[in-house]
Coordinates of C-alpha atoms in Angstrom, one line a residue:
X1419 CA 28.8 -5.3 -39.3
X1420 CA 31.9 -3.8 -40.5
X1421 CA 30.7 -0.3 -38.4
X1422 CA 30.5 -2.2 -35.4
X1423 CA 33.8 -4.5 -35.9
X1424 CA 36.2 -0.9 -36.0
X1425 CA 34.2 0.5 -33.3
X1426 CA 34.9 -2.5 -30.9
X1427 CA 38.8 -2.6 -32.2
X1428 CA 38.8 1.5 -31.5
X1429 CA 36.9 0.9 -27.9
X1430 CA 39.9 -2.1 -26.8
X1431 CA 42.1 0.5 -28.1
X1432 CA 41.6 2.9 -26.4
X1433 CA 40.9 1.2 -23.3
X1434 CA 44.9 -0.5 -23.6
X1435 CA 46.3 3.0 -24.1
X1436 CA 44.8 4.0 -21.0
X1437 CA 46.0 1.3 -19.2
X1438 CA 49.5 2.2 -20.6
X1439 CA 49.0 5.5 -19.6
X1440 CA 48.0 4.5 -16.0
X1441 CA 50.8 2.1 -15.5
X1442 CA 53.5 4.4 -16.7
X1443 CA 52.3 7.4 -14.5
X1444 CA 52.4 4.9 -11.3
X1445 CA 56.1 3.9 -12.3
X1446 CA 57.2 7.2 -12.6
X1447 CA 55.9 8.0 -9.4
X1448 CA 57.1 4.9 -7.8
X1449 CA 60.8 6.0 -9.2
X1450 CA 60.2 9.3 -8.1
X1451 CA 59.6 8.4 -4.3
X1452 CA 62.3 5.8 -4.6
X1453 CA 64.8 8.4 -6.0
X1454 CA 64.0 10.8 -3.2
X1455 CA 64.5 8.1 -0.5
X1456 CA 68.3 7.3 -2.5
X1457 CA 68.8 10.7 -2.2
X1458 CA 67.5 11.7 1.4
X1459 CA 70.0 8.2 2.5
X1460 CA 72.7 9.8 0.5
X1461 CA 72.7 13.0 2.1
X1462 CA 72.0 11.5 5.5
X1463 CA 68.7 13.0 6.1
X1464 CA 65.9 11.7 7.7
X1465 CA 63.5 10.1 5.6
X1466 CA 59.4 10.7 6.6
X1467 CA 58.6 7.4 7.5
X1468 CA 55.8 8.1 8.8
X1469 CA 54.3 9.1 5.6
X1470 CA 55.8 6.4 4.0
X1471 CA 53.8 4.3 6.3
X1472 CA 50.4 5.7 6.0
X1473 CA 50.5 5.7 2.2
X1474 CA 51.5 2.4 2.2
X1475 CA 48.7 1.4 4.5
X1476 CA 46.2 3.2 2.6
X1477 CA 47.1 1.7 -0.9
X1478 CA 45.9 -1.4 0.7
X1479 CA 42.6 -0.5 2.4
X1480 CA 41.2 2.1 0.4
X1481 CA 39.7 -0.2 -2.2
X1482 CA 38.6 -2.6 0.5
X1483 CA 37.2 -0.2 2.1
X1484 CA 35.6 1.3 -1.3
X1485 CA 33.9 -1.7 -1.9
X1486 CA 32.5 -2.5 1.3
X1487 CA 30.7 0.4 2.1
X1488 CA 29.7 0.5 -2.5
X1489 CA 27.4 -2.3 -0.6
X1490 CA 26.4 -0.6 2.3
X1491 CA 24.6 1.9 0.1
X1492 CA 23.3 -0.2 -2.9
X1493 CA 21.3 -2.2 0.5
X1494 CA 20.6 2.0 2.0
X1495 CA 18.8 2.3 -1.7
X1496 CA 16.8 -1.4 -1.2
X1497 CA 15.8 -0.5 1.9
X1498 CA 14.8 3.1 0.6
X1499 CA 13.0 1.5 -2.5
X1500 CA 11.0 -0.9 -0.7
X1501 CA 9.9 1.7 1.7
X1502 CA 8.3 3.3 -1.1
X1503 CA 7.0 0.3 -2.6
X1504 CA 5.4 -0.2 0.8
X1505 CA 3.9 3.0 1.2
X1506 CA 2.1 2.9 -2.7
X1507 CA 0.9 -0.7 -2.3
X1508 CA -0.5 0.9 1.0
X1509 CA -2.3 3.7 -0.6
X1510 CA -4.1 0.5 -2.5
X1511 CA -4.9 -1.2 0.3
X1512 CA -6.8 1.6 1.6
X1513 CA -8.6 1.8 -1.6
X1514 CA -9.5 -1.9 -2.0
X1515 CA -10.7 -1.5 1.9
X1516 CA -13.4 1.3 1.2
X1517 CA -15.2 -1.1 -1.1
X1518 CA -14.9 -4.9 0.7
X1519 CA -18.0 -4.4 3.0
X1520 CA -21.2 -4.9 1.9
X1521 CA -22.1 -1.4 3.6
X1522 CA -19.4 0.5 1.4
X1523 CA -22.4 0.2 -1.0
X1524 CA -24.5 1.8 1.1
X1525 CA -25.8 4.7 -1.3
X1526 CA -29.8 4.9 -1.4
X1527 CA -30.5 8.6 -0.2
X1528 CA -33.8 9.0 1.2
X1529 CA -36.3 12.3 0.5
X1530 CA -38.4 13.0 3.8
X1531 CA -40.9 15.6 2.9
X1532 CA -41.6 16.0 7.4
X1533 CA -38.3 15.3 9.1
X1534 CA -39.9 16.5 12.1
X1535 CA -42.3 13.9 12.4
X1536 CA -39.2 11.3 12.0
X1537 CA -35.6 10.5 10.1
X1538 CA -34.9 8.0 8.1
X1539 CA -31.5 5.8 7.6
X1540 CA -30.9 3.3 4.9
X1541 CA -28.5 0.5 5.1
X1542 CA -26.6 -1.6 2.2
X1543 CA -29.9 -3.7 1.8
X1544 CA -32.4 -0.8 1.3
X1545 CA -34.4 -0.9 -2.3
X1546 CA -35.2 2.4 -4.0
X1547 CA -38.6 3.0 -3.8
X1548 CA -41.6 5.8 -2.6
X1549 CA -43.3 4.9 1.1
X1550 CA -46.4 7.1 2.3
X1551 CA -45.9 7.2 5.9
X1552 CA -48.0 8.5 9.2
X1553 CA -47.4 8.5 12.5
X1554 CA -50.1 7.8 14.9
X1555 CA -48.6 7.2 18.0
X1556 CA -45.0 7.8 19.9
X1557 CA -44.1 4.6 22.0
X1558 CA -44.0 6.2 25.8
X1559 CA -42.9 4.7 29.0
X1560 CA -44.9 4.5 32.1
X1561 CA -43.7 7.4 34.6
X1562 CA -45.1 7.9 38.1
X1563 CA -44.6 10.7 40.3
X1564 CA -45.4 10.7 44.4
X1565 CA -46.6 12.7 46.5
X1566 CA -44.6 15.3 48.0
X1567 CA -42.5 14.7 51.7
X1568 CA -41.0 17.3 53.7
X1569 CA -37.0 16.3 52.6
X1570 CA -34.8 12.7 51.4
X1571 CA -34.5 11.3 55.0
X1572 CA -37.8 11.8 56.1
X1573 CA -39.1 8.4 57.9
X1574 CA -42.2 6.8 55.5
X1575 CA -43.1 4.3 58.3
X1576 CA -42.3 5.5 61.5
X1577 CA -38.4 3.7 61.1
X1578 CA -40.6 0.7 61.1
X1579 CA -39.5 -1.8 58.2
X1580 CA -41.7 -1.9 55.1
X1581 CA -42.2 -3.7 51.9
X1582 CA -42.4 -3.1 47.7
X1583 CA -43.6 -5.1 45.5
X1584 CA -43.6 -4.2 41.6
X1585 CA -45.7 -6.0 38.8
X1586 CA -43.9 -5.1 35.8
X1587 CA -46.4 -5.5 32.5
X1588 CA -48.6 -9.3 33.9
X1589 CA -45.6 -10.5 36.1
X1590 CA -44.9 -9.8 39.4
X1591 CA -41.2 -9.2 40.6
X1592 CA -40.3 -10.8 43.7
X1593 CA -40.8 -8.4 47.1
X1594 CA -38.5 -5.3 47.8
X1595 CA -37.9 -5.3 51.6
X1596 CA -36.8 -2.5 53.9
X1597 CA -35.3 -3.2 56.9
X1598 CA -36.5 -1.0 60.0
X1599 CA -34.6 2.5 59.8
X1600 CA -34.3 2.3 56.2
X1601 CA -37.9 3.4 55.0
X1602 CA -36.9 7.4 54.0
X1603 CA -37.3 7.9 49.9
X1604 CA -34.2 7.8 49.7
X1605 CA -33.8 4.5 50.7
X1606 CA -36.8 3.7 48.7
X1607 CA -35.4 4.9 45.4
X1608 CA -31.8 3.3 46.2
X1609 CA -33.6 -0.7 46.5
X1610 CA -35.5 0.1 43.8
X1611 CA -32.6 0.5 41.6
X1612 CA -30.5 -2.1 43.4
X1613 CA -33.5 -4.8 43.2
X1614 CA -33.2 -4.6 39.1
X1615 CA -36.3 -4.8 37.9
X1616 CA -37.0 -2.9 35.0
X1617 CA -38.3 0.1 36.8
X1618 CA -36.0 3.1 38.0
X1619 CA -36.2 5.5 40.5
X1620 CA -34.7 9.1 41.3
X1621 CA -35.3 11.2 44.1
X1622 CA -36.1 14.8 43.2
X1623 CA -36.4 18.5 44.6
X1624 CA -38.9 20.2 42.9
X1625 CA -37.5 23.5 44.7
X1626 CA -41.3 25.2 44.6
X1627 CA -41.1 26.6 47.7
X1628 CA -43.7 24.1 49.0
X1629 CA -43.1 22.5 52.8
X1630 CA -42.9 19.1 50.9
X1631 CA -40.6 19.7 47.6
X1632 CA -39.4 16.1 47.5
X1633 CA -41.0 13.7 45.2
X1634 CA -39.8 9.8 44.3
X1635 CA -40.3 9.3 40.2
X1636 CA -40.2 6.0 38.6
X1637 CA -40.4 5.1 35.0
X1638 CA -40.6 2.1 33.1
X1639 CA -39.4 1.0 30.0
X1640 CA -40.6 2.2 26.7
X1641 CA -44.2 0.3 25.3
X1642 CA -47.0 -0.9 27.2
X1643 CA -45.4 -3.7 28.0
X1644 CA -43.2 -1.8 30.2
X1645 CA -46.4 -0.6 32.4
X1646 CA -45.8 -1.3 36.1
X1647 CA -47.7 -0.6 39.6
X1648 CA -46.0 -0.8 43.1
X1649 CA -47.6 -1.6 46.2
X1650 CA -46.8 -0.9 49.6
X1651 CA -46.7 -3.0 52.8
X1652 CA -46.3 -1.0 56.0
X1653 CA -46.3 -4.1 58.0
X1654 CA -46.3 -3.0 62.0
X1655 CA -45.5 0.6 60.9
X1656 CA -47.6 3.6 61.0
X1657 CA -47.7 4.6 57.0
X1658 CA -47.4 7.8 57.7
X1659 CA -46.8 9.6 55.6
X1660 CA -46.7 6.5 53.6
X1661 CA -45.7 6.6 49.7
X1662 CA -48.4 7.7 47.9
X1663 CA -48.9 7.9 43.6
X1664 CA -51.9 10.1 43.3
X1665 CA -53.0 9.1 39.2
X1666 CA -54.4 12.8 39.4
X1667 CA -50.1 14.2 39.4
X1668 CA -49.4 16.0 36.1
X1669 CA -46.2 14.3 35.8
X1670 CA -47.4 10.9 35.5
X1671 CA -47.1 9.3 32.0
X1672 CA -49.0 6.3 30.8
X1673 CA -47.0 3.5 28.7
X1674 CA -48.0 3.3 25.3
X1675 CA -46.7 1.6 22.0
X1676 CA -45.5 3.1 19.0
X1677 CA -48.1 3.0 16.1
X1678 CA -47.2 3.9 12.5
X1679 CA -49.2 3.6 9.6
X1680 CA -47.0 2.5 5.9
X1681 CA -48.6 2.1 2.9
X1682 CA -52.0 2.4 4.7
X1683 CA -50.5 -0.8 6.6
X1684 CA -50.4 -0.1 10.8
X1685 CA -47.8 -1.4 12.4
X1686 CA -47.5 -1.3 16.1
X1687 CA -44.3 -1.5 18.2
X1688 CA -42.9 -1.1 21.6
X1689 CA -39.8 1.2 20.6
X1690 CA -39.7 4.5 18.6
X1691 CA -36.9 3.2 16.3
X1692 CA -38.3 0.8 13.6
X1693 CA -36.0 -1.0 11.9
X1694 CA -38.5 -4.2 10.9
X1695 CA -41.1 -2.1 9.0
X1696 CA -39.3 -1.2 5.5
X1697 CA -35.7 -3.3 4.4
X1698 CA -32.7 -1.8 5.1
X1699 CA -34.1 1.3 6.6
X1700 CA -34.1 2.7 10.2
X1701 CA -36.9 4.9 11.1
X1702 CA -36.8 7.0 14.0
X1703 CA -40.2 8.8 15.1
X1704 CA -40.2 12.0 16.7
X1705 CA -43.5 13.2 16.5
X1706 CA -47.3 12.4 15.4
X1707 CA -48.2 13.6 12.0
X1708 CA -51.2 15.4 10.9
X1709 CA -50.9 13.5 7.2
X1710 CA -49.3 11.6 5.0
X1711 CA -45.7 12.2 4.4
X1712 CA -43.8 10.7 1.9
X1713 CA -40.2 9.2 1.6
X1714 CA -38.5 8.0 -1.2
X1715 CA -35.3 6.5 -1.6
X1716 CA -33.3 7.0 -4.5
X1717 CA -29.9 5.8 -5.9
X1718 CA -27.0 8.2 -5.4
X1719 CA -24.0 6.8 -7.0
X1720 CA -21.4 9.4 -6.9
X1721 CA -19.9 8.3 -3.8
X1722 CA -19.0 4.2 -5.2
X1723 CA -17.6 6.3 -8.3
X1724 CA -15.1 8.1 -6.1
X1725 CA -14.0 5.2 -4.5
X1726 CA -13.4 3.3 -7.4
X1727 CA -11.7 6.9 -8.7
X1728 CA -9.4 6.5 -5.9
X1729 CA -8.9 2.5 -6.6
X1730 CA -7.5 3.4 -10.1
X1731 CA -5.6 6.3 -9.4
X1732 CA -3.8 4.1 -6.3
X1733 CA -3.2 1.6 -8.9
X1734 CA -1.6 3.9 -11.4
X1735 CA 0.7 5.6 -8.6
X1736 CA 1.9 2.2 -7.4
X1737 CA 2.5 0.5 -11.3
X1738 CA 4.9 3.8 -12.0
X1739 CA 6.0 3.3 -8.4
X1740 CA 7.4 -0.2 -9.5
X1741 CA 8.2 0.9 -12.7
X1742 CA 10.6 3.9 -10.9
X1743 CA 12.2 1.6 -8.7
X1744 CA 13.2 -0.9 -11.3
X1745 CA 14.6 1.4 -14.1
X1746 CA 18.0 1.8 -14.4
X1747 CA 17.8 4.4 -16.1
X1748 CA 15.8 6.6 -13.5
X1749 CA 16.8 9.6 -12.2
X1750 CA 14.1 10.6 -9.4
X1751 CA 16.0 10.9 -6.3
X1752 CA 16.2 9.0 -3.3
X1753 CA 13.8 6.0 -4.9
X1754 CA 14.9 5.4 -8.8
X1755 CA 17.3 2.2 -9.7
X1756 CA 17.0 1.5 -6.3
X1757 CA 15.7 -2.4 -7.4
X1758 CA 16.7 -3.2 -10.5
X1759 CA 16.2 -6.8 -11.4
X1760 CA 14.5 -7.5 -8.4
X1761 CA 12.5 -10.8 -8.7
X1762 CA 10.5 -9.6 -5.6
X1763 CA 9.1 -6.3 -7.5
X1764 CA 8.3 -8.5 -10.5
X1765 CA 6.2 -10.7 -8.4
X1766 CA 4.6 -7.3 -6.7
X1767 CA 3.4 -6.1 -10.2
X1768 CA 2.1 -9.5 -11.0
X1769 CA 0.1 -9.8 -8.4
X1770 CA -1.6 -6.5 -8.7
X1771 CA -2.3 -6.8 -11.8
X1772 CA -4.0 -10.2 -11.1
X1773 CA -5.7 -8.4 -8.4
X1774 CA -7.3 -5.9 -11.0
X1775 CA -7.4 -8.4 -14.1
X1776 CA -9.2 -11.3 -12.7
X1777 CA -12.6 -12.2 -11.9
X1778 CA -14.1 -12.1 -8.7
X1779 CA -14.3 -14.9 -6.5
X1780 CA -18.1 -13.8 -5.6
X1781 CA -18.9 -12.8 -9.3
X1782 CA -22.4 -12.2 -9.7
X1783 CA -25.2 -13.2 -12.4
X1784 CA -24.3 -10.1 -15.1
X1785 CA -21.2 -8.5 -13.4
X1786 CA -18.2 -10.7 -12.2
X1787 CA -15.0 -8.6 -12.9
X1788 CA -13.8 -5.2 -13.1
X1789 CA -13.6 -5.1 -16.8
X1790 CA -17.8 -5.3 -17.1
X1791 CA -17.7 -2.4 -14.9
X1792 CA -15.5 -0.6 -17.2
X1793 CA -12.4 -0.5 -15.4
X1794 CA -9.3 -1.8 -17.6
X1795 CA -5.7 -1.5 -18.4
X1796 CA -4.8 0.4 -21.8
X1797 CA -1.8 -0.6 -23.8
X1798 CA 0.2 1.5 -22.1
X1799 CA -0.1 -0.8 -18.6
X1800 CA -2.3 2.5 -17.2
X1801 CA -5.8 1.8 -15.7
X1802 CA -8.8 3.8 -16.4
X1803 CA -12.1 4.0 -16.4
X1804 CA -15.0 4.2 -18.9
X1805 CA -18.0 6.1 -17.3
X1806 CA -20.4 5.0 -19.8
X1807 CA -20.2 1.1 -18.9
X1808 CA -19.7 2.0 -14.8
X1809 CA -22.9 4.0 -15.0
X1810 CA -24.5 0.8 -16.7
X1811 CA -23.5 -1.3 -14.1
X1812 CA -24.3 0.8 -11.5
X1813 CA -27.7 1.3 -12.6
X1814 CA -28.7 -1.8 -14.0
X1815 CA -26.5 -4.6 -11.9
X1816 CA -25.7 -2.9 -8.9
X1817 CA -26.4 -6.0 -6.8
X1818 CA -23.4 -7.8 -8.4
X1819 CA -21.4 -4.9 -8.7
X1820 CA -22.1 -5.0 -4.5
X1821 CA -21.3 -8.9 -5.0
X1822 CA -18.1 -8.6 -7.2
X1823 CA -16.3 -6.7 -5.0
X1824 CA -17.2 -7.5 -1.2
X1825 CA -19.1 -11.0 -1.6
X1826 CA -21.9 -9.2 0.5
X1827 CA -19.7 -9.3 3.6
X1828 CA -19.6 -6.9 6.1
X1829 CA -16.1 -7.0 8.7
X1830 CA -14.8 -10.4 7.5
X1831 CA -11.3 -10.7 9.4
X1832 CA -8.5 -11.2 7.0
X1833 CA -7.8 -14.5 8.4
X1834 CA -10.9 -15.7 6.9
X1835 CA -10.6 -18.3 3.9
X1836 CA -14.2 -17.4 2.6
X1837 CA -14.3 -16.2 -0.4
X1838 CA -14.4 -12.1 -0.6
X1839 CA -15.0 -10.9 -3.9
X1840 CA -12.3 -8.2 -5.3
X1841 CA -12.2 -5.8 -2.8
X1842 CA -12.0 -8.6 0.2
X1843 CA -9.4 -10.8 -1.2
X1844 CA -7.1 -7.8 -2.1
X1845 CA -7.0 -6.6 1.0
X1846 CA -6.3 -10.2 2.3
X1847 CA -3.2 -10.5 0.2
X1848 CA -2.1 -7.0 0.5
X1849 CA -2.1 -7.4 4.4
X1850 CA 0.0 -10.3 3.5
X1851 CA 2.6 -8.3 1.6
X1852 CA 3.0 -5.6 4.0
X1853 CA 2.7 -7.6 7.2
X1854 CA 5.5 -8.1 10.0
X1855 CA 6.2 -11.3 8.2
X1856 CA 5.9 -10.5 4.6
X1857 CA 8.0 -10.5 1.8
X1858 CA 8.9 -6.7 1.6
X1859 CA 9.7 -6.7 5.6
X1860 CA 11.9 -9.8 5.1
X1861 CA 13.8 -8.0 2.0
X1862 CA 14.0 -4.9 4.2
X1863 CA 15.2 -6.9 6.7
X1864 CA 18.0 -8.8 4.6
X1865 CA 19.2 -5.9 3.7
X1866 CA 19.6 -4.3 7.0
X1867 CA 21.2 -7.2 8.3
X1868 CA 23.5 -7.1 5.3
X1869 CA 24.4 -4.0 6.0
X1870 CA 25.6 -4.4 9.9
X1871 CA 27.7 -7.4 9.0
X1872 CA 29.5 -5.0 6.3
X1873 CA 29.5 -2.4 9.4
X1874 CA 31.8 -4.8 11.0
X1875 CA 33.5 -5.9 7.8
X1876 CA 34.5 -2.4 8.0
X1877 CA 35.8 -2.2 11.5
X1878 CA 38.3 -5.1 10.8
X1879 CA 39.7 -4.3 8.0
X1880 CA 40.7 -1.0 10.1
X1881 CA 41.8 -3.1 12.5
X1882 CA 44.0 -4.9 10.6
X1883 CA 45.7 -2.0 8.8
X1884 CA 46.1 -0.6 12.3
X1885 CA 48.4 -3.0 13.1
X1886 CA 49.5 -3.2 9.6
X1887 CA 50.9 0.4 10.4
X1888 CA 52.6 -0.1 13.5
X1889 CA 54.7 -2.9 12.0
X1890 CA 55.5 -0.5 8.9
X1891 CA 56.6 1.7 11.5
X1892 CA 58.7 -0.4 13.5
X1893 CA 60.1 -1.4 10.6
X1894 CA 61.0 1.6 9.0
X1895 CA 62.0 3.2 12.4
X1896 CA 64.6 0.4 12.4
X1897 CA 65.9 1.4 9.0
X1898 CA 65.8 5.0 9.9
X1899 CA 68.2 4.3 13.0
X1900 CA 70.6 1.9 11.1
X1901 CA 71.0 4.4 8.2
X1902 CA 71.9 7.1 10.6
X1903 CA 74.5 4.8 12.2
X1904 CA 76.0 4.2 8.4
X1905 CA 76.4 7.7 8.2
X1906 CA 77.7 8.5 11.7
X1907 CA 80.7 6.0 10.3
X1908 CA 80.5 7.4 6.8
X1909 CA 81.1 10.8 8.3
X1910 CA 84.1 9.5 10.6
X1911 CA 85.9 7.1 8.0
X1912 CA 85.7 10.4 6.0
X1913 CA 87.9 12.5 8.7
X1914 CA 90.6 10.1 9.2
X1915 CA 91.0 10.0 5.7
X1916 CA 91.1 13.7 5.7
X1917 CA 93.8 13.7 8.3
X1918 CA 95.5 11.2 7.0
X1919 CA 96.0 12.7 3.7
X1920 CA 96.7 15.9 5.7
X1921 CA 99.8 14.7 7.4
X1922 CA 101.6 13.2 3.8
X1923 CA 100.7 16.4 2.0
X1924 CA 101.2 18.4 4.4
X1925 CA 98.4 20.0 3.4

């Protein structure tokens, strides 16, 4: 106590001395400049007013001026440290949005033993399992090919008008007419297309080298229940050379459905991509198969690990972020001190911690926080990861690990007020925080404004001490002038004394 009582006596001290010091150097200067004005007057010299004038001026704006623009740059630094602040709490975003979907969990690899005979895709909602799988049968549309004609705008009819009709699968499509002139394949193929029926048409040139290389092609759409025929009405016309489909033309294709055999179960469908036949996995037949092949999906998990790798490392950078910002006794450039005791960083850091403390608001039946999954905070505030438990959840509960963090969503809209699990409700208050309207634009905003009324703070003041300096000197060009008179009379008083004394002493 004593210690402390004689260093606090030696500190005010000190500190009076200084003071002492201070004042008696800026009297001896002020009796310095006041002793060369007495002296310049006395020996009727002019004095330099203008200097005078400006260091009188400047004594009185200086430390305005100091401390306006001392806030200009402690609201540069906010702005500074809430750009960084911004940018680490944007890093988490990004983090928190690679696991808020449903299908971020999409990480069942599947083992085709003939990916020539088809792929396989898995979605979020595949199981891991073994499937013996043979294909039977491609699904095929219908294609028909004519008979040749001797080029596009060769009459079919005679330029007589002439009529289509199409029964697509066991329903027949209302009649295609062609009006007289218009019965050349082209024409054909073009009201085909236009009528919109579920067939399509193209005119080609075979280019053999034949006298009738064009031929009119239609197909159907894929399965048998895209088979089709067309029939043609000539009406009053000649049908010659008509539109023929001979079923003998090596291009022609029957319609046919896709037939696939799982688990020694056949299923049949009108498309080659199944999507109905095993959960959560697209199959996509190329070819038929000879035998059996086999898939099986496995769990592959070292993609979720990275993300939540990512999550925690985000986390860190933005904690020693805030921390950085908020230290007074940081030294990293451009960012550190920038906010101390700012209440708006302290409620930052709470709420990401909350973020990464709490339990989900979709927890599921073993798994409902971040802590089960082996992800906490050490004493030292630092997140981190314990492999062993995330492994363990992973393997054991990775349907509520899929549930804790995206509330098996998929694209919910940050507007929503359904619940999100960890991942979905960050994101929803981090949009929050670093939107157009949140609190770190509005801070950034304050300050910026701050700063542009100090801007004009700052052209006022100069302002003022411009016509603080005019007056000065006026004023002292008014003392200049009447000093200069004094000594114009000093000077004459002086020779008529001289004379004066010259003519009694004759001298």
């Amino acid at each position: 106590m004593a210690t402390t009582a004689v260093s606090s006596t030696s500190s005010a001290t000190s500190t009076v001395a200084a003071n002492n010091t201070a004042a008696a150097t800026t009297a001896a200067a002020n009796k310095a400049a006041a002793q060369k004005i007495i002296t310049s007057l006395s020996a009727g010299s002019g004095v330099d007013t203008a200097s005078l004038a400006q260091n009188l001026v400047d004594a009185e704006r200086v430390p305005q001026e100091n401390g306006i623009n001392a806030k200009i740059t402690k609201n540069d630094a906010r702005v500074s440290g809430f750009a960084a602040v911004s940018f680490v709490l944007g890093e988490v975003k990004t983090a928190f949005a690679a696991l808020k979907d449903q299908t971020s969990f999409n990480a069942l690899t599947a083992d085709n033993t003939n990916p020539g005979a088809f792929s396989v895709t898995t979605s979020a909602t595949a199981k891991t399992g073994s499937y013996d799988i043979d294909v039977v049968r491609l699904a095929k549309a219908q294609r028909s090919v004519s008979d040749g004609v001797a080029y596009a705008t060769a009459p079919l009819n005679g330029g007589k008008p002439m009529t289509l009709s199409l029964m697509v699968g066991s329903a027949a499509a209302p009649a295609i007419n062609l009006a007289a002139g218009k019965d050349t394949p082209q024409d054909v193929v073009d009201a085909i297309n236009a009528a919109g029926y579920g067939v399509t048409a193209k005119l080609i040139d075979t280019g053999d080298g034949s006298a009738k290389p064009f031929q009119v092609v239609l197909s159907g759409a894929e399965g048998s229940a895209g088979a089709f025929t067309l029939t043609t009405g000539y009406g009053s016309g000649t049908g010659v050379p008509g539109l023929n489909f001979t079923g003998t033309n090596v291009g022609n294709q029957a319609a046919s459905d896709a037939q696939v055999k799982i688990d020694g179960i056949t299923y049949t469908r009108n498309t080659n991509v199944l999507k109905d036949v095993v959960p959560g996995v697209t199959i996509n037949l190329k070819a038929p198969t000879t035998s059996s092949a086999q898939v099986n999906l496995t769990r592959e998990n070292t993609s979720i690990k990275d993300k939540l790798t990512t999550l925690v490392a985000s986390y860190n950078d933005a904690m020693t972020m805030l921390n950085v910002v908020t230290d007074p006794k940081s030294t990293m450039d451009t960012y550190g001190a920038t906010l101390v005791g700012d209440s708006t960083v302290r409620m930052i850091k709470q709420q990401l911690r909350g973020m990464f403390s709490g339990a989900s608001s979709t927890p599921g039946t073993g798994v409902g926080s971040l802590w089960q999954m082996g992800i906490s905070v050490d004493q030292a505030g630092t997140l981190s990861v314990d492999s062993t438990k995330l492994d363990a959840a992973l393997n054991n509960n990775f349907d509520d690990v899929v549930k804790t963090f995206s509330g098996n969503q998929n694209n919910l809209s940050v507007y929503s007020t359904a619940p999100a699990g960890v991942a979905g409700d960050a994101v929803k208050k981090l949009t929050d925080l670093l939107g157009p309207s949140g609190v770190i634009a509005r801070q950034s905003q304050n300050a910026t404004t701050q700063n542009s009324k100090y801007q004009a703070d700052l052209t006022k003041l100069q302002t003022r001490m411009d016509g603080l300096l005019k007056r000065y000197q006026k004023q002292f060009a008014a003392m200049d002038s009447l000093v200069g008179s004094v000594n114009s009379q000093k000077s004459s008083l002086k020779s008529s004394f001289d004379g004066m004394m010259a003519a009694y002493t004759n001298k």
